[in-house]
mmCIF file of C-alpha atoms in Angstrom:
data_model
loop_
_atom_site.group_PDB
_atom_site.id
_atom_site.type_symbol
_atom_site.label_atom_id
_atom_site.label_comp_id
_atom_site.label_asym_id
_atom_site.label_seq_id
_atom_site.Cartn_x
_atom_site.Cartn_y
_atom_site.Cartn_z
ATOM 1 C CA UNK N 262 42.815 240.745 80.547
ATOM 2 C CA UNK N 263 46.406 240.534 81.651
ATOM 3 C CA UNK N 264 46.945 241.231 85.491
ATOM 4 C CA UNK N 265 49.808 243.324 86.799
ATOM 5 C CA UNK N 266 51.930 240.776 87.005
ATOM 6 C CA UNK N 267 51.802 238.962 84.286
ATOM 7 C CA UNK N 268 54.844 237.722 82.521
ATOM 8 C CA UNK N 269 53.206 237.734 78.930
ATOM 9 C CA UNK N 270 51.818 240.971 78.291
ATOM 10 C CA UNK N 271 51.325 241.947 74.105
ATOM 11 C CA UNK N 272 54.765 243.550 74.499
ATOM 12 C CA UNK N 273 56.149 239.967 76.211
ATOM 13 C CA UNK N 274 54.188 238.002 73.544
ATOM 14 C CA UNK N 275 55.506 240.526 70.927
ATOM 15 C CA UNK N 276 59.466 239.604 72.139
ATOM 16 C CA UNK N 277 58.727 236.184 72.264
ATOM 17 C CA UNK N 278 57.617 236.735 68.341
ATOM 18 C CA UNK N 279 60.844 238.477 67.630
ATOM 19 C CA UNK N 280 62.764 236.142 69.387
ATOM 20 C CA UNK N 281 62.154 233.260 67.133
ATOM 21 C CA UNK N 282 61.962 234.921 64.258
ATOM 22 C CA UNK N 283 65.461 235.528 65.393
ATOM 23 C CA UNK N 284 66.468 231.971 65.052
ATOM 24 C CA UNK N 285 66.052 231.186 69.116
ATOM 25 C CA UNK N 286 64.969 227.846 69.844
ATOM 26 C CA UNK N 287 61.389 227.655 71.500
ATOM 27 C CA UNK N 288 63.407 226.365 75.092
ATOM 28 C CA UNK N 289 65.840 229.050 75.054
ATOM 29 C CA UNK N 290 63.046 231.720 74.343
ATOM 30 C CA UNK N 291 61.166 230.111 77.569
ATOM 31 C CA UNK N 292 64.137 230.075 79.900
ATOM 32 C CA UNK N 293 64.803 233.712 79.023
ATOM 33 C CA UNK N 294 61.015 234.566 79.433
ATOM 34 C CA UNK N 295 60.484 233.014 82.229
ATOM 35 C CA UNK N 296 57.783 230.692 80.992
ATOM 36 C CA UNK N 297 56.793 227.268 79.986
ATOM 37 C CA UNK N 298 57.760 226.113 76.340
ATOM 38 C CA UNK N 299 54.026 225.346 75.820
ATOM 39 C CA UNK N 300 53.279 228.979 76.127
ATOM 40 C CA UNK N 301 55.748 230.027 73.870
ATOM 41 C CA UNK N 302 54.212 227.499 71.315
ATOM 42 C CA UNK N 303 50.546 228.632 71.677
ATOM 43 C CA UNK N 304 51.813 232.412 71.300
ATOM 44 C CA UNK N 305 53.836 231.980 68.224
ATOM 45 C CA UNK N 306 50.913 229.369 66.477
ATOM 46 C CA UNK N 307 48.270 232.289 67.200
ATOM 47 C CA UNK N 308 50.884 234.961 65.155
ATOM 48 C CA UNK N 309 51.271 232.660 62.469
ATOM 49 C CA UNK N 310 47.537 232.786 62.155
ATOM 50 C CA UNK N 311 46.444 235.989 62.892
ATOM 51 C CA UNK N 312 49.598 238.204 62.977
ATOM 52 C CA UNK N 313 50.397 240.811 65.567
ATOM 53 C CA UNK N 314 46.377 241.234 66.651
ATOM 54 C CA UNK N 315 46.492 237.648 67.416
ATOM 55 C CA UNK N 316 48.788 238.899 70.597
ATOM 56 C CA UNK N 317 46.220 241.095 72.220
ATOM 57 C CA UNK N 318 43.866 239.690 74.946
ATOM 58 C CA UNK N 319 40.902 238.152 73.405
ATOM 59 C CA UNK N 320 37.441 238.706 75.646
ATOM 60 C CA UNK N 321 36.470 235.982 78.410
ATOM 61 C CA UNK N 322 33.035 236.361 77.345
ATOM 62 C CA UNK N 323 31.807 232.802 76.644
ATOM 63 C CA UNK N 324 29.955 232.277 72.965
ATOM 64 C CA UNK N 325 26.970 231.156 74.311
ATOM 65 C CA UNK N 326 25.217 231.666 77.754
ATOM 66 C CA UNK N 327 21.897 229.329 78.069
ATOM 67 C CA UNK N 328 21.114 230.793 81.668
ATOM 68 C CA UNK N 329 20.640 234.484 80.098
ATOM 69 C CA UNK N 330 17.712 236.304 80.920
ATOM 70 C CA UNK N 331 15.326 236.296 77.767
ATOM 71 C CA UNK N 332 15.217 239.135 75.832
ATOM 72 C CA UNK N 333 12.138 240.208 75.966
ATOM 73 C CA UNK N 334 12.419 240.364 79.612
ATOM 74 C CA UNK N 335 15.628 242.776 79.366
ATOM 75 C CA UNK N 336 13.364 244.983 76.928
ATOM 76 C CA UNK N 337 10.605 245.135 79.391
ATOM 77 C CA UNK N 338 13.180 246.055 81.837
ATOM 78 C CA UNK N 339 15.016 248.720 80.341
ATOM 79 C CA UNK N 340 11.393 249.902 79.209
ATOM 80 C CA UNK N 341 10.099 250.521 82.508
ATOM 81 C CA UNK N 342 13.277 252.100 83.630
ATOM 82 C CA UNK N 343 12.868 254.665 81.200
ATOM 83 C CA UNK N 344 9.371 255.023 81.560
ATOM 84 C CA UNK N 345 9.276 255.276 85.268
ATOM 85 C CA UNK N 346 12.829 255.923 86.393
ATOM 86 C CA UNK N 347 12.807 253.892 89.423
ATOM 87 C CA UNK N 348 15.888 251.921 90.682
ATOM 88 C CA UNK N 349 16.090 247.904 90.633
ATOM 89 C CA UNK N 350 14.369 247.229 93.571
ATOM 90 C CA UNK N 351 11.056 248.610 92.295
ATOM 91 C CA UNK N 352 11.514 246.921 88.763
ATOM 92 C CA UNK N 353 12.179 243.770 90.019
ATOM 93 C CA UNK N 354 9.252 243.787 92.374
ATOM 94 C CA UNK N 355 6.956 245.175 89.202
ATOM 95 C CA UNK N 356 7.616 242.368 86.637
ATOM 96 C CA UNK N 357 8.584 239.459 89.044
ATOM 97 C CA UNK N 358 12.452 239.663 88.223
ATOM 98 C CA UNK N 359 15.211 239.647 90.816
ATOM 99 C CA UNK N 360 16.671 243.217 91.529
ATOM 100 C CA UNK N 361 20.147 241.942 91.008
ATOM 101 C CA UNK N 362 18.923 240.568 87.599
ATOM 102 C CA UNK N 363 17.796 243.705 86.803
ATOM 103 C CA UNK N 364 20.980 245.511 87.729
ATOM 104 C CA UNK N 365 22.834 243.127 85.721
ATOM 105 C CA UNK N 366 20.763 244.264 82.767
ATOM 106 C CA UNK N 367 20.298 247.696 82.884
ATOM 107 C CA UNK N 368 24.712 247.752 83.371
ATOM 108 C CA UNK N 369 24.346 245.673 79.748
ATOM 109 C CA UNK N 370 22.586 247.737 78.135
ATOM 110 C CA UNK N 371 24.689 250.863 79.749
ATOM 111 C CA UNK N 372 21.719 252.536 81.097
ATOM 112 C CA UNK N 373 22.994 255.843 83.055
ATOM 113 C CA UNK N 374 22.653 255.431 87.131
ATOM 114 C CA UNK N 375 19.215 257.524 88.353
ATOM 115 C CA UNK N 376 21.808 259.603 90.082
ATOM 116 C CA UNK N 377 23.020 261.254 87.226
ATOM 117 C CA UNK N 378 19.809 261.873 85.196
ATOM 118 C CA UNK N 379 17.434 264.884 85.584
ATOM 119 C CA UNK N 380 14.227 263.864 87.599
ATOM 120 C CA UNK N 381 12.309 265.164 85.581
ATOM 121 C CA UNK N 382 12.774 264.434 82.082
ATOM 122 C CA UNK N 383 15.235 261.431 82.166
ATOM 123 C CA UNK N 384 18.213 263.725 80.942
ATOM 124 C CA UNK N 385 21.844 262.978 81.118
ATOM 125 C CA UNK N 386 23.072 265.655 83.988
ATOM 126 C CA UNK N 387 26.499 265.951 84.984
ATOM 127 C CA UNK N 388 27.225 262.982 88.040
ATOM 128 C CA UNK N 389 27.023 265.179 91.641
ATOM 129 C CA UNK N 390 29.349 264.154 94.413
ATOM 130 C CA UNK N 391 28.709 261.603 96.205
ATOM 131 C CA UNK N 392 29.939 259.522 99.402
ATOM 132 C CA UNK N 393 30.878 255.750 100.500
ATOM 133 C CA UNK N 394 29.893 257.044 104.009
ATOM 134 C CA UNK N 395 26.656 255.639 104.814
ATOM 135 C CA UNK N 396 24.780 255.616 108.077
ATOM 136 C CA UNK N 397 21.691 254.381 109.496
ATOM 137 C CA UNK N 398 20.260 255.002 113.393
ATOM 138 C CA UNK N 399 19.832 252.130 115.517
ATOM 139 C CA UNK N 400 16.085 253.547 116.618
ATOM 140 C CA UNK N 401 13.501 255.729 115.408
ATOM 141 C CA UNK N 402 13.613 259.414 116.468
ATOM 142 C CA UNK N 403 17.528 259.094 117.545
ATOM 143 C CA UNK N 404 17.907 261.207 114.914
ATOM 144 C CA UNK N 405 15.484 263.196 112.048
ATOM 145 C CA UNK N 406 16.812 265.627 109.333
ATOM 146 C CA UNK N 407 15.223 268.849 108.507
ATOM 147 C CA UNK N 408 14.776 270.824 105.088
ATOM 148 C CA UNK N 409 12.631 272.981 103.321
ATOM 149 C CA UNK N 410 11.920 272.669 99.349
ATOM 150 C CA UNK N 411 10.846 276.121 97.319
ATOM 151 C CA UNK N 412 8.530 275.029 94.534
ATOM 152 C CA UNK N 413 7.237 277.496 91.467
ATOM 153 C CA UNK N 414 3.529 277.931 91.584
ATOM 154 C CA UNK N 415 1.101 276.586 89.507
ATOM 155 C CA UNK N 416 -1.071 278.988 87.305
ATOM 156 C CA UNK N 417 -4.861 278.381 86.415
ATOM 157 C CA UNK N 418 -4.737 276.208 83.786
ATOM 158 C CA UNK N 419 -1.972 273.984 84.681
ATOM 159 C CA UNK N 420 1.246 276.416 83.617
ATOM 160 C CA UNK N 421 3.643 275.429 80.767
ATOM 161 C CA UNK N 422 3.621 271.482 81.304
ATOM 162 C CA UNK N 423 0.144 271.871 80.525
ATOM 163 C CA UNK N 424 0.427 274.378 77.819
ATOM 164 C CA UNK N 425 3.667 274.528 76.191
ATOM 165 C CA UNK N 426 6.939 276.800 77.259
ATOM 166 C CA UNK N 427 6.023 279.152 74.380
ATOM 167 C CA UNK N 428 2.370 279.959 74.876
ATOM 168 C CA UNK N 429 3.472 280.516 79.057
ATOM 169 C CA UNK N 430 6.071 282.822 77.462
ATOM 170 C CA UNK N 431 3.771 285.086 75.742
ATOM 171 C CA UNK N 432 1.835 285.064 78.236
ATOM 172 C CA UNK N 433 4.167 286.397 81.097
ATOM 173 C CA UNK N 434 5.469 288.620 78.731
ATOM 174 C CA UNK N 435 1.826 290.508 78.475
ATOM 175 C CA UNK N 436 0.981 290.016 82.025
ATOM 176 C CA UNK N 437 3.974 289.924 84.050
ATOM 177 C CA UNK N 438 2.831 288.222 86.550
ATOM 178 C CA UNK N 439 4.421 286.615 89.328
ATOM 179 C CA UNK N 440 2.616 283.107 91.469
ATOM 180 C CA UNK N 441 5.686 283.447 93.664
ATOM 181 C CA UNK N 442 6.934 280.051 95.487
ATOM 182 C CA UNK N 443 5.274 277.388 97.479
ATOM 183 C CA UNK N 444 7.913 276.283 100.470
ATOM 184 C CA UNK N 445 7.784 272.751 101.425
ATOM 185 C CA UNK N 446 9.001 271.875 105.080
ATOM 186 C CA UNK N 447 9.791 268.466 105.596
ATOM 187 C CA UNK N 448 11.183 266.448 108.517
ATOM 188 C CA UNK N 449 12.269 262.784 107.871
ATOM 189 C CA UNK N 450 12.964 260.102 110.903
ATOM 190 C CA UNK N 451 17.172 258.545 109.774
ATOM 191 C CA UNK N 452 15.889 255.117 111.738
ATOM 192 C CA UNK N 453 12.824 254.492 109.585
ATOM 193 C CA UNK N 454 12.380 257.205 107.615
ATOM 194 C CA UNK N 455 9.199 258.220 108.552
ATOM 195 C CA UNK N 456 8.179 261.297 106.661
ATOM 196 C CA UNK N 457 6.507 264.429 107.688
ATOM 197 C CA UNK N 458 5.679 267.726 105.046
ATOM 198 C CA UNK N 459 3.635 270.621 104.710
ATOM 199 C CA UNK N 460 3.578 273.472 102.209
ATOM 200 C CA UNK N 461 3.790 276.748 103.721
ATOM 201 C CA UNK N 462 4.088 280.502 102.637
ATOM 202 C CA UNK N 463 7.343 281.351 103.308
ATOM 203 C CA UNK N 464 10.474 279.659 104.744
ATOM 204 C CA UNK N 465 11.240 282.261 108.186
ATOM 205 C CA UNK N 466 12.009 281.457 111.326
ATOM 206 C CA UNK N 467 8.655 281.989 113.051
ATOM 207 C CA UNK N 468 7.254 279.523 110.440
ATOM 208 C CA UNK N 469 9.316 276.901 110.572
ATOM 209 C CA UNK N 470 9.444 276.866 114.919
ATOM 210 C CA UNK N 471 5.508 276.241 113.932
ATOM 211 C CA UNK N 472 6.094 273.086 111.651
ATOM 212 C CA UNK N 473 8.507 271.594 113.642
ATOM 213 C CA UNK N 474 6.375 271.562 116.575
ATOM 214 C CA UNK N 475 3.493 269.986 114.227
ATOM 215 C CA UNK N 476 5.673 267.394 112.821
ATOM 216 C CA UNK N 477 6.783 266.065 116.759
ATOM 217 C CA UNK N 478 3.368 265.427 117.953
ATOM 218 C CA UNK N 479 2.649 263.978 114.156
ATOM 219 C CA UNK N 480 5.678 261.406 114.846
ATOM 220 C CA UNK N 481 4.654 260.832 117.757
ATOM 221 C CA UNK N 482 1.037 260.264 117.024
ATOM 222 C CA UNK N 483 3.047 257.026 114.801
ATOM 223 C CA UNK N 484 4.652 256.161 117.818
ATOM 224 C CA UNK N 485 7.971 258.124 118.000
ATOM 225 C CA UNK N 486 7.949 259.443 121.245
ATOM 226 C CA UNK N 487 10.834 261.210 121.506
ATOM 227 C CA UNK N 488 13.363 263.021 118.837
ATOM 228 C CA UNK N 489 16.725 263.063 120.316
ATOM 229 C CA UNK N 490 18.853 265.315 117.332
ATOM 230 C CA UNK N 491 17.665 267.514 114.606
ATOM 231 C CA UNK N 492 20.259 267.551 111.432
ATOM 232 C CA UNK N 493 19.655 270.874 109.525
ATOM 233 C CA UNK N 494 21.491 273.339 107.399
ATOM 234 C CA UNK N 495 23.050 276.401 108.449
ATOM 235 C CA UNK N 496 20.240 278.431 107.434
ATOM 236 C CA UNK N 497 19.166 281.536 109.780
ATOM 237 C CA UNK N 498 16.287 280.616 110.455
ATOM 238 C CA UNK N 499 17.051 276.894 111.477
ATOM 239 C CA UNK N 500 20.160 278.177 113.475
ATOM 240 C CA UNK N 501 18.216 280.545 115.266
ATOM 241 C CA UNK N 502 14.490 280.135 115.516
ATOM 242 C CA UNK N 503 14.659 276.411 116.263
ATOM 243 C CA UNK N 504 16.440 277.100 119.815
ATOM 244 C CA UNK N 505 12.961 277.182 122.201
ATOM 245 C CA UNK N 506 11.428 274.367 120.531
ATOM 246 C CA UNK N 507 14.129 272.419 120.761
ATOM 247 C CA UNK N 508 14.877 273.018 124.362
ATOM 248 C CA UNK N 509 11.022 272.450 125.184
ATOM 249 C CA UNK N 510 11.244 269.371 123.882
ATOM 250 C CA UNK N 511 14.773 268.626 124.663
ATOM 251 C CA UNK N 512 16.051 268.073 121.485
ATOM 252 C CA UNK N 513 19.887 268.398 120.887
ATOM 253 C CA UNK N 514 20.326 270.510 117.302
ATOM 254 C CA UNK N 515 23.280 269.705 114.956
ATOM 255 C CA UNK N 516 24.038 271.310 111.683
ATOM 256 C CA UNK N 517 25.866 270.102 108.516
ATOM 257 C CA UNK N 518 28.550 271.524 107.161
ATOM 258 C CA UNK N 519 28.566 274.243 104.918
ATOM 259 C CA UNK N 520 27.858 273.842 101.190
ATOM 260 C CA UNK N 521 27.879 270.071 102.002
ATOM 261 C CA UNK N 522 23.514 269.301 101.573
ATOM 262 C CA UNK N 523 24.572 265.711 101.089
ATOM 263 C CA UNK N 524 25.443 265.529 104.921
ATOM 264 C CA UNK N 525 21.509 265.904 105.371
ATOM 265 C CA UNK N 526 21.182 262.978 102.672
ATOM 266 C CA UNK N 527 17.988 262.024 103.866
ATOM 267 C CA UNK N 528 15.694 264.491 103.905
ATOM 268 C CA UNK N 529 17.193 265.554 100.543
ATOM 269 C CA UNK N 530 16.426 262.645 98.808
ATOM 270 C CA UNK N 531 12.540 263.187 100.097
ATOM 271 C CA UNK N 532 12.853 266.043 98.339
ATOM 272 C CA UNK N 533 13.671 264.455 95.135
ATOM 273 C CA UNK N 534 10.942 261.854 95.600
ATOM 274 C CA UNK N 535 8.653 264.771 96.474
ATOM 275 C CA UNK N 536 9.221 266.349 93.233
ATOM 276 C CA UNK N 537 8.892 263.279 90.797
ATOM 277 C CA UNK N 538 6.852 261.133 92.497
ATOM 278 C CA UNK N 539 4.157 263.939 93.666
ATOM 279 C CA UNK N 540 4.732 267.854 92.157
ATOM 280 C CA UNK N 541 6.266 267.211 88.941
ATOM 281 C CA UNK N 542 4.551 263.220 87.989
ATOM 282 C CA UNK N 543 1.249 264.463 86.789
ATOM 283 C CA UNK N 544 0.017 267.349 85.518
ATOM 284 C CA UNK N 545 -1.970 269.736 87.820
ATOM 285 C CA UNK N 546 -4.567 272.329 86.415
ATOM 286 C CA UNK N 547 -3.805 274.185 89.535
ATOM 287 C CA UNK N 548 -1.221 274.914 92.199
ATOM 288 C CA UNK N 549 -4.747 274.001 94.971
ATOM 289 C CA UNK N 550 -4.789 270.661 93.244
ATOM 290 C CA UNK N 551 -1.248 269.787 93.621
ATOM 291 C CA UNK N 552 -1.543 271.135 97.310
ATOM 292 C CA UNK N 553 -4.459 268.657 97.522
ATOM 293 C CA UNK N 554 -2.391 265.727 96.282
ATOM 294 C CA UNK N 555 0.318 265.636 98.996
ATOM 295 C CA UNK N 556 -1.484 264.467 101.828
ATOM 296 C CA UNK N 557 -2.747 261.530 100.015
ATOM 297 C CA UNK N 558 0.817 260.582 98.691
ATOM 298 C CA UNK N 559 2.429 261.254 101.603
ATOM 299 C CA UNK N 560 0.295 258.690 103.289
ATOM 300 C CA UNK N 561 1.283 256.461 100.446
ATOM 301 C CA UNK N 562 4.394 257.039 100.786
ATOM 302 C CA UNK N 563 4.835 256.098 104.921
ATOM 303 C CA UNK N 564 2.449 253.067 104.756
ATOM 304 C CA UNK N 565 2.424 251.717 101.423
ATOM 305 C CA UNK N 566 5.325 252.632 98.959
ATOM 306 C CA UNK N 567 8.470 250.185 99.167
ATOM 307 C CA UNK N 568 11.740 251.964 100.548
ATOM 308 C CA UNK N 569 15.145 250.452 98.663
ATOM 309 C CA UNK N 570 17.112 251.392 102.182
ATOM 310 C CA UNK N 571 14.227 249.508 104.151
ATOM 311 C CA UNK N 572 14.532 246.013 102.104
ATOM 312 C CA UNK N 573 11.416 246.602 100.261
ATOM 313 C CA UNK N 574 9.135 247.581 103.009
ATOM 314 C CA UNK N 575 7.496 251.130 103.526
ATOM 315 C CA UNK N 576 8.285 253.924 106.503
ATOM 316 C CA UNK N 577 5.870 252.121 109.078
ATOM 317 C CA UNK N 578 7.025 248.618 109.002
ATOM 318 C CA UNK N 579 9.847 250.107 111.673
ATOM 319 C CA UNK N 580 8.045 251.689 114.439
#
């Protein structure tokens, strides 16, 4: 490709065409172009053979590359990243390939970015905003981030990923029943992102002064001692009923800004994880049995399951 300041764009290498054709001699046509006689040579040889789409820039893309990764490796790849949707740093450490290797592939084979596919089924969604401003804590509890996730819940039987949309349809139709939502308070340590959740009723203010208190003397049952801030929304019952734990345990309160959840990045991406790697991976037969399953992965997920941000290494290798 031509840069910006190139003296022989198609429109240069076009005049320099013209010119001859003209009757200008090749070292009059370089003077006036500003370029070496050789140039205009090459440019007027390559019309003569392949006319005026001779002129455009041809790729840099070299006919052969013997250092390629094989082929059946980048099908493996790409097959795992649609089967499991996980980013490059998990693939690579699943099938022995380096993560920028398997970057470099999924971009050639123009796989979408996680980012902008649905969790759940692997859609293409619309890309969300997103921000160049990263941060990271220098130690754990200088900072945690609070949120709360509603989840739909689970009928006998397993519900419509168990049964299909249409027989759940009838169904609701005749019975008109409602399960109502499971909420799911979570609290997640910036430093080493340490993660703490529950599922609860309801998402008031009484209930969540409860879980926060639980999830201090759970951090610092792992060794976080103290929580400086708390990063939550602007929702009443965070702005409000948080205010007496807080000052019990001396914990300075901040709050994003409005309609901006990405400000609380953090705890929102656990609840993206939450959803595809424990409510929505497998199919339950029962909204107890999914309540069952999140202790189990949550322990899997602070002492076993490899964190991108952390270099590869889970929630516990940084306390």
């Amino acid at each position: 490709m031509s840069h910006r300041n190139a003296r022989t764009t198609f429109k240069g290498r076009l005049l320099i065409v013209q010119r001859h054709r003209a009757g200008w001699a090749h070292a009059h046509i370089a003077q006036g172009m500003g370029i070496s006689r050789k140039c205009v040579n090459k440019w007027i040889d390559r019309y003569r053979e392949e006319g005026e789409r001779g002129l455009h820039d041809r790729s840099s893309r070299p006919h052969r590359c013997p250092r390629r990764t094989n082929r059946d490796v980048e099908e493996r790849i790409v097959a795992v990243r649609q089967r499991e949707r996980r980013g490059p740093d998990w693939i690579g450490a699943e099938l022995g390939v380096p993560a920028r290797t398997v970057s470099r592939v999924l971009a050639r084979h123009q796989v979408p970015r996680l980012c902008a596919l649905d969790p759940m089924t692997g859609e293409v969604l619309r890309n969300s905003p997103v921000t160049t401003h990263r941060y990271e804590r220098d130690r754990p509890g200088e900072l945690v981030h609070m949120d709360v996730k509603k989840l739909g819940r689970i009928p006998d039987g397993g519900g419509w990923r168990a049964e299909g949309q249409r027989t759940i349809n009838h169904r609701s139709r005749a019975t008109k029943t409602r399960l109502g939502y499971d909420y799911v308070h979570s609290l997640v340590d910036d430093h080493s992102r340490l993660a703490y959740s529950e599922i609860l009723a309801d998402e008031k203010g009484p209930t969540c002064a409860a879980f926060l208190e639980r999830a201090i003397a759970y951090f610092a049952a792992h060794g976080i001692a103290r929580i400086e801030r708390l990063l939550t929304d602007n929702a009443w019952s965070y702005r409000w009923s948080l205010r007496q734990v807080c000052a019990e345990h001396d914990i300075t309160q901040k709050f994003i800004k409005p309609h901006c959840p990405r400000q609380n990045g953090k705890v929102e991406r656990l609840n993206r994880t939450l959803q595809t790697e424990w409510a929505y991976r497998q199919i339950f037969t029962s909204n107890d049995q999914r309540a069952t399953a999140l202790a189990p992965w949550l322990e899997h997920y602070n002492t076993r399951r490899r964190h991108s941000a952390l270099g590869g290494h889970p929630p516990t290798s940084r306390l």
